[in-house]
Amino acid sequence: MRILVAHNRYQVRGGEDAAVARDLAALERAGCAVEAVFLDNEAIDSGLARLRAAVAATHAPDGIARVMAAARRFAPDVVHVHNFFPLLSPGIHAAARAADFATVQTLHNYRLICANAFLMRDGAPCEICVTGSPYRAVQFACYRGSRVGTLAVARMIDHHRRAGTWRRDVDRFIALTPFARERFVAAGFPAEKIRIRPNGLPDPGPPADGPRRGLLYVGRLSPEKGVTVLAEAAARAGARITVIGEGPLAGALADHPALDLTGALPPDAVQAAMARAAALVVPSLWYEGLPMVVAEAFAAGTPVVASRIGALAGLVADGATGLLAEPGDASDLGRALARIAGDPAAAAAMGRAARTVYEREWHEDVATRALLDIYRDAVAARAAGPSASSTRTGT
């Protein structure tokens, strides 16, 4: 199978970029012919440049032309789009369809239905644009605090919703979790086209036996991640949390007596910390997509204490692979932390169950087989549908 991957990289590399890189490597190991077209946001280095990019994001002809030139040369079976914003745009799917290529779109975040891509406003989940007009986001300046920028992004969302891009031009969507699939179906996306497939993760090896010590947080230090709630919960529980990561709240949290901030660490150091910890804590206040720290913890045989919100409530089985606490409730989170610390045997049993879930659902081999099945499904759907071209020479 021949796969062309298109991805607009982020200025600050993050989990989505890492997931794309892992998929590319896994597909090559599976014997596929793979080519990638990366667009980079490095030139978008000012407020004016961001505004211009947002305004152009409805169609982005330069990015589309670049991907389609690669497609005509490479002749893929599938064009797989990851992040399209802002240099590629959803219009890539119409161009690929006109050239008779099967297309797949991974729904890494909520950009297709939400101007800020997070379904979050004022520190809490917000779904007013899921079933309503995307222009409602303009009132709240949801895109980078700019009403003009938000108007441009809302225009992109509204245009492709009205144009039927998602129903007509995409053969298959990939949602990372059942929760995400439900949100997109509620927004009018065709349920029959959305498949659930979590990002894969290479196996770090069987977890070592022996006692686990300490609690761990890995991630960005920002309000939506719930780190201030975590600090209060740790103090209430009399626990100390090792905190790996950087972000705007690092300074405010630096001297907190319940937190040990390490800053960012290389992946091997993070993996080693996961393997030592009694539990990983994910106290998010927003609808996470698929936080790979959960998969990494499960792969390490480490249970997860998470907020009972969005996808997290389905990823962590309360009492089986970890514990759930009410989002934003420091008392409830503190009780969960104390329960982990007070019952090492139960925590170890949750960790073993978490490892089993990883092997069944997130292991790279499992995820790659699922991805190939989705590609075959997309190719079959494209072959069965009306062909826009008898030859692959579209513009």
Short mmCIF file of C-alpha atoms in Angstrom, two decimals:
data_model
loop_
_atom_site.label_atom_id
_atom_site.label_comp_id
_atom_site.label_asym_id
_atom_site.label_seq_id
_atom_site.Cartn_x
_atom_site.Cartn_y
_atom_site.Cartn_z
CA MET A 1 0.00 0.00 0.00
CA ARG A 2 1.19 3.51 -0.87
CA ILE A 3 0.44 6.24 1.66
CA LEU A 4 0.95 9.99 1.27
CA VAL A 5 0.83 11.75 4.63
CA ALA A 6 0.17 15.50 4.82
CA HIS A 7 0.77 17.35 8.08
CA ASN A 8 1.08 21.01 9.07
CA ARG A 9 3.67 20.93 11.85
CA TYR A 10 3.23 23.09 14.92
CA GLN A 11 5.66 25.86 15.89
CA VAL A 12 6.14 24.18 19.25
CA ARG A 13 6.48 20.46 18.59
CA GLY A 14 4.03 18.43 20.62
CA GLY A 15 2.17 15.17 20.93
CA GLU A 16 0.46 15.38 17.54
CA ASP A 17 3.75 15.82 15.70
CA ALA A 18 5.21 12.89 17.64
CA ALA A 19 2.18 10.72 16.82
CA VAL A 20 2.58 11.44 13.10
CA ALA A 21 6.26 10.53 13.24
CA ARG A 22 5.49 7.26 15.04
CA ASP A 23 2.84 6.32 12.48
CA LEU A 24 5.20 7.00 9.58
CA ALA A 25 7.88 4.78 11.08
CA ALA A 26 5.37 2.04 11.92
CA LEU A 27 3.91 2.04 8.41
CA GLU A 28 7.37 1.70 6.90
CA ARG A 29 8.12 -1.21 9.24
CA ALA A 30 4.84 -2.77 8.09
CA GLY A 31 6.08 -2.74 4.50
CA CYS A 32 4.14 0.24 3.16
CA ALA A 33 5.55 2.77 0.71
CA VAL A 34 5.23 6.04 2.60
CA GLU A 35 5.91 9.65 1.66
CA ALA A 36 5.23 12.70 3.84
CA VAL A 37 4.62 16.33 2.96
CA PHE A 38 5.26 18.60 5.94
CA LEU A 39 4.25 22.23 6.06
CA ASP A 40 5.84 24.34 8.80
CA ASN A 41 4.53 27.32 10.75
CA GLU A 42 7.98 28.77 11.40
CA ALA A 43 7.32 31.77 9.15
CA ILE A 44 4.18 32.62 11.15
CA ASP A 45 6.16 34.62 13.69
CA SER A 46 4.00 37.66 14.43
CA GLY A 47 0.43 38.62 15.17
CA LEU A 48 0.00 39.95 11.64
CA ALA A 49 1.42 36.75 10.14
CA ARG A 50 -0.95 34.65 12.27
CA LEU A 51 -3.90 36.76 11.14
CA ARG A 52 -2.93 36.41 7.49
CA ALA A 53 -2.57 32.64 7.86
CA ALA A 54 -5.95 32.38 9.58
CA VAL A 55 -7.64 34.40 6.82
CA ALA A 56 -6.09 32.15 4.14
CA ALA A 57 -6.94 28.95 6.02
CA THR A 58 -10.31 28.42 4.30
CA HIS A 59 -8.59 27.34 1.08
CA ALA A 60 -4.76 27.72 1.41
CA PRO A 61 -4.06 27.12 -2.31
CA ASP A 62 -0.27 27.09 -1.98
CA GLY A 63 -0.32 24.25 0.56
CA ILE A 64 -2.86 22.28 -1.45
CA ALA A 65 -0.79 22.66 -4.63
CA ARG A 66 2.30 21.38 -2.84
CA VAL A 67 0.54 18.25 -1.55
CA MET A 68 -1.14 17.53 -4.86
CA ALA A 69 2.14 17.84 -6.75
CA ALA A 70 3.55 15.16 -4.46
CA ALA A 71 0.42 13.04 -4.94
CA ARG A 72 0.61 13.15 -8.74
CA ARG A 73 4.26 12.10 -8.60
CA PHE A 74 3.92 9.46 -5.86
CA ALA A 75 0.50 8.07 -6.92
CA PRO A 76 -0.66 6.96 -3.45
CA ASP A 77 -3.54 4.67 -2.64
CA VAL A 78 -4.48 7.01 0.23
CA VAL A 79 -3.87 10.65 1.11
CA HIS A 80 -3.86 10.82 4.91
CA VAL A 81 -4.25 14.32 6.36
CA HIS A 82 -3.35 15.06 9.96
CA ASN A 83 -3.20 18.76 10.94
CA PHE A 84 -4.31 20.99 8.05
CA PHE A 85 -4.33 24.34 9.88
CA PRO A 86 -3.46 26.90 8.69
CA LEU A 87 -1.22 26.22 5.67
CA LEU A 88 -3.13 23.35 4.06
CA SER A 89 -6.86 23.75 4.81
CA PRO A 90 -9.73 21.25 4.52
CA GLY A 91 -9.76 22.03 0.80
CA ILE A 92 -7.04 19.41 0.32
CA HIS A 93 -9.75 16.75 0.50
CA ALA A 94 -11.68 18.16 -2.46
CA ALA A 95 -8.48 18.35 -4.49
CA ALA A 96 -7.58 14.75 -3.64
CA ARG A 97 -11.11 13.59 -4.44
CA ALA A 98 -11.00 15.35 -7.82
CA ALA A 99 -7.84 13.36 -8.57
CA ASP A 100 -9.61 10.17 -7.44
CA PHE A 101 -7.39 9.48 -4.43
CA ALA A 102 -8.93 7.99 -1.29
CA THR A 103 -8.66 10.38 1.65
CA VAL A 104 -8.43 9.95 5.42
CA GLN A 105 -8.56 12.70 8.05
CA THR A 106 -7.38 12.13 11.61
CA LEU A 107 -9.34 14.16 14.18
CA HIS A 108 -6.47 14.95 16.55
CA ASN A 109 -8.35 17.91 18.04
CA TYR A 110 -11.62 19.79 17.55
CA ARG A 111 -10.45 22.39 15.01
CA LEU A 112 -13.09 21.26 12.51
CA ILE A 113 -15.88 22.34 14.87
CA CYS A 114 -14.24 24.75 17.36
CA ALA A 115 -12.25 27.92 16.67
CA ASN A 116 -9.69 27.24 19.40
CA ALA A 117 -9.70 23.46 18.72
CA PHE A 118 -10.16 22.57 22.41
CA LEU A 119 -13.93 22.84 23.09
CA MET A 120 -12.92 24.99 26.06
CA ARG A 121 -13.65 28.55 27.17
CA ASP A 122 -12.85 30.40 30.39
CA GLY A 123 -11.23 27.34 31.90
CA ALA A 124 -14.17 24.99 31.35
CA PRO A 125 -15.59 22.80 28.55
CA CYS A 126 -17.67 24.68 25.98
CA GLU A 127 -19.79 23.11 23.23
CA ILE A 128 -21.85 26.06 21.97
CA CYS A 129 -20.37 25.71 18.47
CA VAL A 130 -20.78 21.92 18.24
CA THR A 131 -24.41 22.17 17.15
CA GLY A 132 -24.60 25.95 16.78
CA SER A 133 -23.00 28.50 14.50
CA PRO A 134 -19.19 28.62 14.65
CA TYR A 135 -19.48 32.41 14.50
CA ARG A 136 -20.61 32.39 18.13
CA ALA A 137 -16.93 31.99 19.00
CA VAL A 138 -16.25 35.51 17.69
CA GLN A 139 -18.01 37.04 20.70
CA PHE A 140 -15.51 35.37 23.01
CA ALA A 141 -12.41 35.82 20.81
CA CYS A 142 -11.76 32.09 21.13
CA TYR A 143 -8.85 32.00 18.66
CA ARG A 144 -5.81 33.48 20.40
CA GLY A 145 -7.89 36.19 22.07
CA SER A 146 -8.55 37.89 18.73
CA ARG A 147 -12.06 38.51 17.39
CA VAL A 148 -10.70 39.15 13.90
CA GLY A 149 -8.65 35.94 13.99
CA THR A 150 -11.60 34.02 15.42
CA LEU A 151 -13.81 35.34 12.62
CA ALA A 152 -11.36 33.98 10.06
CA VAL A 153 -11.26 30.52 11.66
CA ALA A 154 -15.05 30.47 12.13
CA ARG A 155 -15.38 31.31 8.43
CA MET A 156 -13.24 28.29 7.56
CA ILE A 157 -15.36 26.00 9.76
CA ASP A 158 -18.63 27.39 8.41
CA HIS A 159 -17.54 27.28 4.75
CA HIS A 160 -16.59 23.61 4.82
CA ARG A 161 -19.65 22.67 6.84
CA ARG A 162 -21.93 24.35 4.29
CA ALA A 163 -19.92 23.10 1.30
CA GLY A 164 -20.33 19.50 2.42
CA THR A 165 -16.60 18.89 2.57
CA TRP A 166 -16.81 16.39 5.41
CA ARG A 167 -19.68 14.36 3.96
CA ARG A 168 -18.56 14.41 0.32
CA ASP A 169 -14.78 14.66 0.15
CA VAL A 170 -13.43 12.52 3.02
CA ASP A 171 -13.66 8.75 2.73
CA ARG A 172 -12.82 7.95 6.36
CA PHE A 173 -12.18 9.87 9.56
CA ILE A 174 -10.10 8.60 12.46
CA ALA A 175 -11.27 9.58 15.94
CA LEU A 176 -8.85 8.83 18.75
CA THR A 177 -11.54 7.96 21.32
CA PRO A 178 -15.26 7.11 21.45
CA PHE A 179 -15.84 10.44 23.23
CA ALA A 180 -14.30 12.40 20.36
CA ARG A 181 -16.36 10.45 17.83
CA GLU A 182 -19.53 11.38 19.72
CA ARG A 183 -18.67 15.09 19.61
CA PHE A 184 -18.11 15.03 15.86
CA VAL A 185 -21.28 13.05 15.21
CA ALA A 186 -23.18 15.62 17.30
CA ALA A 187 -21.67 18.31 15.07
CA GLY A 188 -23.11 16.63 11.97
CA PHE A 189 -20.20 14.54 10.74
CA PRO A 190 -21.23 11.26 9.08
CA ALA A 191 -21.13 8.59 11.78
CA GLU A 192 -20.67 5.80 9.23
CA LYS A 193 -17.36 7.30 8.12
CA ILE A 194 -15.75 7.73 11.55
CA ARG A 195 -13.53 4.94 12.84
CA ILE A 196 -11.98 4.83 16.32
CA ARG A 197 -8.27 4.17 16.40
CA PRO A 198 -5.94 5.39 19.17
CA ASN A 199 -2.39 6.43 18.42
CA GLY A 200 0.06 3.57 18.69
CA LEU A 201 3.08 3.41 20.98
CA PRO A 202 6.18 1.23 20.63
CA ASP A 203 6.53 -1.32 23.44
CA PRO A 204 9.07 -0.19 26.09
CA GLY A 205 9.27 -3.78 27.31
CA PRO A 206 7.63 -5.61 30.21
CA PRO A 207 7.49 -3.57 33.43
CA ALA A 208 10.04 -4.49 36.05
CA ASP A 209 8.90 -6.11 39.26
CA GLY A 210 9.48 -4.34 42.52
CA PRO A 211 8.02 -1.55 44.62
CA ARG A 212 6.83 1.71 43.08
CA ARG A 213 7.34 5.06 44.80
CA GLY A 214 5.95 8.53 44.31
CA LEU A 215 3.38 10.25 42.14
CA LEU A 216 4.14 11.78 38.77
CA TYR A 217 2.75 14.49 36.51
CA VAL A 218 4.01 14.84 32.92
CA GLY A 219 2.74 17.61 30.70
CA ARG A 220 2.38 21.30 30.04
CA LEU A 221 2.12 23.56 33.07
CA SER A 222 -0.94 25.53 31.99
CA PRO A 223 -4.38 26.24 33.47
CA GLU A 224 -6.38 23.76 31.36
CA LYS A 225 -4.15 20.93 32.55
CA GLY A 226 -5.36 21.38 36.14
CA VAL A 227 -1.91 21.73 37.67
CA THR A 228 -3.01 24.29 40.28
CA VAL A 229 -5.73 21.87 41.39
CA LEU A 230 -3.09 19.15 41.52
CA ALA A 231 -0.90 21.28 43.79
CA GLU A 232 -3.77 21.86 46.21
CA ALA A 233 -4.78 18.19 46.12
CA ALA A 234 -1.22 17.05 46.85
CA ALA A 235 -1.02 19.38 49.83
CA ARG A 236 -4.34 18.08 51.16
CA ALA A 237 -3.18 14.46 50.77
CA GLY A 238 0.24 15.08 52.27
CA ALA A 239 1.79 13.81 49.03
CA ARG A 240 4.66 15.02 46.88
CA ILE A 241 4.34 15.12 43.11
CA THR A 242 7.25 15.00 40.68
CA VAL A 243 6.31 17.41 37.89
CA ILE A 244 7.96 17.02 34.48
CA GLY A 245 7.22 19.74 31.98
CA GLU A 246 7.25 23.44 31.22
CA GLY A 247 4.64 26.10 30.72
CA PRO A 248 3.28 29.49 31.81
CA LEU A 249 2.53 28.34 35.38
CA ALA A 250 6.06 27.08 36.07
CA GLY A 251 7.06 30.22 37.94
CA ALA A 252 3.96 30.27 40.11
CA LEU A 253 4.39 26.62 41.04
CA ALA A 254 8.17 26.61 41.50
CA ASP A 255 8.16 27.05 45.28
CA HIS A 256 5.09 24.96 46.07
CA PRO A 257 5.96 22.62 48.96
CA ALA A 258 4.08 19.62 47.48
CA LEU A 259 5.66 19.77 44.02
CA ASP A 260 9.12 18.88 42.74
CA LEU A 261 9.51 20.60 39.34
CA THR A 262 12.15 19.12 37.04
CA GLY A 263 11.44 21.09 33.88
CA ALA A 264 11.38 19.25 30.57
CA LEU A 265 13.27 15.95 30.40
CA PRO A 266 14.32 13.76 27.46
CA PRO A 267 11.98 10.88 26.53
CA ASP A 268 14.13 8.16 28.08
CA ALA A 269 14.18 10.00 31.42
CA VAL A 270 10.39 10.42 31.30
CA GLN A 271 9.97 6.73 30.54
CA ALA A 272 12.21 5.81 33.48
CA ALA A 273 10.22 8.08 35.79
CA MET A 274 6.99 6.45 34.61
CA ALA A 275 8.41 3.01 35.37
CA ARG A 276 9.28 4.06 38.94
CA ALA A 277 6.08 5.91 39.84
CA ALA A 278 3.22 4.47 41.86
CA ALA A 279 0.81 6.40 39.61
CA LEU A 280 0.63 9.09 36.94
CA VAL A 281 -1.76 11.99 37.59
CA VAL A 282 -3.72 13.67 34.75
CA PRO A 283 -5.87 16.35 36.45
CA SER A 284 -7.10 18.04 33.25
CA LEU A 285 -10.00 20.49 33.19
CA TRP A 286 -10.61 20.25 29.44
CA TYR A 287 -11.53 17.61 26.90
CA GLU A 288 -8.19 16.00 26.17
CA GLY A 289 -7.84 14.38 22.75
CA LEU A 290 -5.78 11.31 23.51
CA PRO A 291 -3.02 12.25 25.98
CA MET A 292 -0.18 9.91 25.13
CA VAL A 293 1.07 10.13 28.71
CA VAL A 294 -1.80 7.79 29.56
CA ALA A 295 -0.65 5.26 26.96
CA GLU A 296 2.96 5.65 28.14
CA ALA A 297 1.92 5.04 31.74
CA PHE A 298 -0.13 1.98 30.82
CA ALA A 299 2.79 0.63 28.77
CA ALA A 300 4.97 1.02 31.86
CA GLY A 301 2.45 -0.80 34.04
CA THR A 302 1.64 2.41 35.90
CA PRO A 303 -1.95 3.24 36.92
CA VAL A 304 -3.40 6.66 36.15
CA VAL A 305 -5.33 9.04 38.40
CA ALA A 306 -7.34 11.25 36.04
CA SER A 307 -10.18 13.74 35.91
CA ARG A 308 -13.60 12.29 35.16
CA ILE A 309 -14.03 14.41 32.05
CA GLY A 310 -14.23 13.85 28.31
CA ALA A 311 -12.11 11.07 26.88
CA LEU A 312 -10.24 10.54 30.16
CA ALA A 313 -13.37 9.09 31.76
CA GLY A 314 -13.31 6.32 29.15
CA LEU A 315 -9.57 5.79 29.00
CA VAL A 316 -9.17 5.09 32.72
CA ALA A 317 -11.38 2.40 34.25
CA ASP A 318 -12.06 3.62 37.79
CA GLY A 319 -10.72 1.11 40.29
CA ALA A 320 -9.33 -1.15 37.54
CA THR A 321 -6.58 0.70 35.63
CA GLY A 322 -6.52 3.75 37.88
CA LEU A 323 -8.81 6.17 39.69
CA LEU A 324 -11.07 9.00 38.56
CA ALA A 325 -11.75 12.27 40.38
CA GLU A 326 -14.11 15.13 39.67
CA PRO A 327 -12.38 17.77 37.51
CA GLY A 328 -11.36 20.84 39.46
CA ASP A 329 -12.18 19.25 42.82
CA ALA A 330 -8.98 19.28 44.89
CA SER A 331 -10.61 17.35 47.74
CA ASP A 332 -11.74 14.50 45.50
CA LEU A 333 -8.38 14.37 43.73
CA GLY A 334 -6.60 14.43 47.08
CA ARG A 335 -8.61 11.41 48.24
CA ALA A 336 -7.58 9.52 45.09
CA LEU A 337 -3.92 10.37 45.62
CA ALA A 338 -4.11 9.24 49.23
CA ARG A 339 -5.76 5.99 48.16
CA ILE A 340 -2.88 5.21 45.78
CA ALA A 341 -0.28 6.02 48.43
CA GLY A 342 -2.10 4.08 51.13
CA ASP A 343 -2.61 0.83 49.23
CA PRO A 344 0.48 -0.10 47.18
CA ALA A 345 -0.87 -3.61 46.47
CA ALA A 346 -4.05 -2.23 44.89
CA ALA A 347 -2.04 0.31 42.90
CA ALA A 348 0.22 -2.47 41.61
CA ALA A 349 -2.80 -4.52 40.56
CA MET A 350 -4.19 -1.51 38.67
CA GLY A 351 -0.82 -1.13 36.97
CA ARG A 352 -0.87 -4.74 35.77
CA ALA A 353 -4.36 -4.24 34.38
CA ALA A 354 -3.21 -1.04 32.67
CA ARG A 355 -0.38 -2.92 30.97
CA THR A 356 -2.89 -5.46 29.64
CA VAL A 357 -4.97 -2.63 28.14
CA TYR A 358 -1.86 -1.21 26.48
CA GLU A 359 -1.01 -4.55 24.89
CA ARG A 360 -4.57 -4.95 23.62
CA GLU A 361 -5.26 -1.42 22.35
CA TRP A 362 -2.18 0.81 22.11
CA HIS A 363 0.67 -1.48 21.17
CA GLU A 364 2.24 -0.27 17.93
CA ASP A 365 1.47 -3.53 16.09
CA VAL A 366 -2.22 -3.39 17.07
CA ALA A 367 -2.57 0.28 16.14
CA THR A 368 -0.81 -0.20 12.80
CA ARG A 369 -3.08 -3.09 11.82
CA ALA A 370 -6.09 -0.92 12.69
CA LEU A 371 -4.72 1.93 10.59
CA LEU A 372 -4.16 -0.32 7.58
CA ASP A 373 -7.72 -1.63 7.91
CA ILE A 374 -8.99 1.96 7.81
CA TYR A 375 -6.90 2.67 4.71
CA ARG A 376 -8.34 -0.40 2.97
CA ASP A 377 -11.82 0.69 3.97
CA ALA A 378 -11.20 4.17 2.53
CA VAL A 379 -9.85 2.75 -0.73
CA ALA A 380 -12.90 0.49 -1.06
CA ALA A 381 -15.23 3.41 -0.38
CA ARG A 382 -13.49 5.55 -3.00
CA ALA A 383 -13.67 2.71 -5.54
CA ALA A 384 -17.37 2.16 -4.87
CA GLY A 385 -18.29 5.84 -5.03
CA PRO A 386 -18.70 8.09 -8.06
CA SER A 387 -15.30 8.69 -9.62
CA ALA A 388 -14.42 12.27 -10.40
CA SER A 389 -11.71 11.20 -12.79
CA SER A 390 -10.81 8.14 -14.77
CA THR A 391 -7.13 8.98 -14.37
CA ARG A 392 -5.16 10.34 -11.45
CA THR A 393 -4.25 13.68 -12.97
CA GLY A 394 -6.44 16.03 -10.94
CA THR A 395 -5.45 19.57 -10.01
#
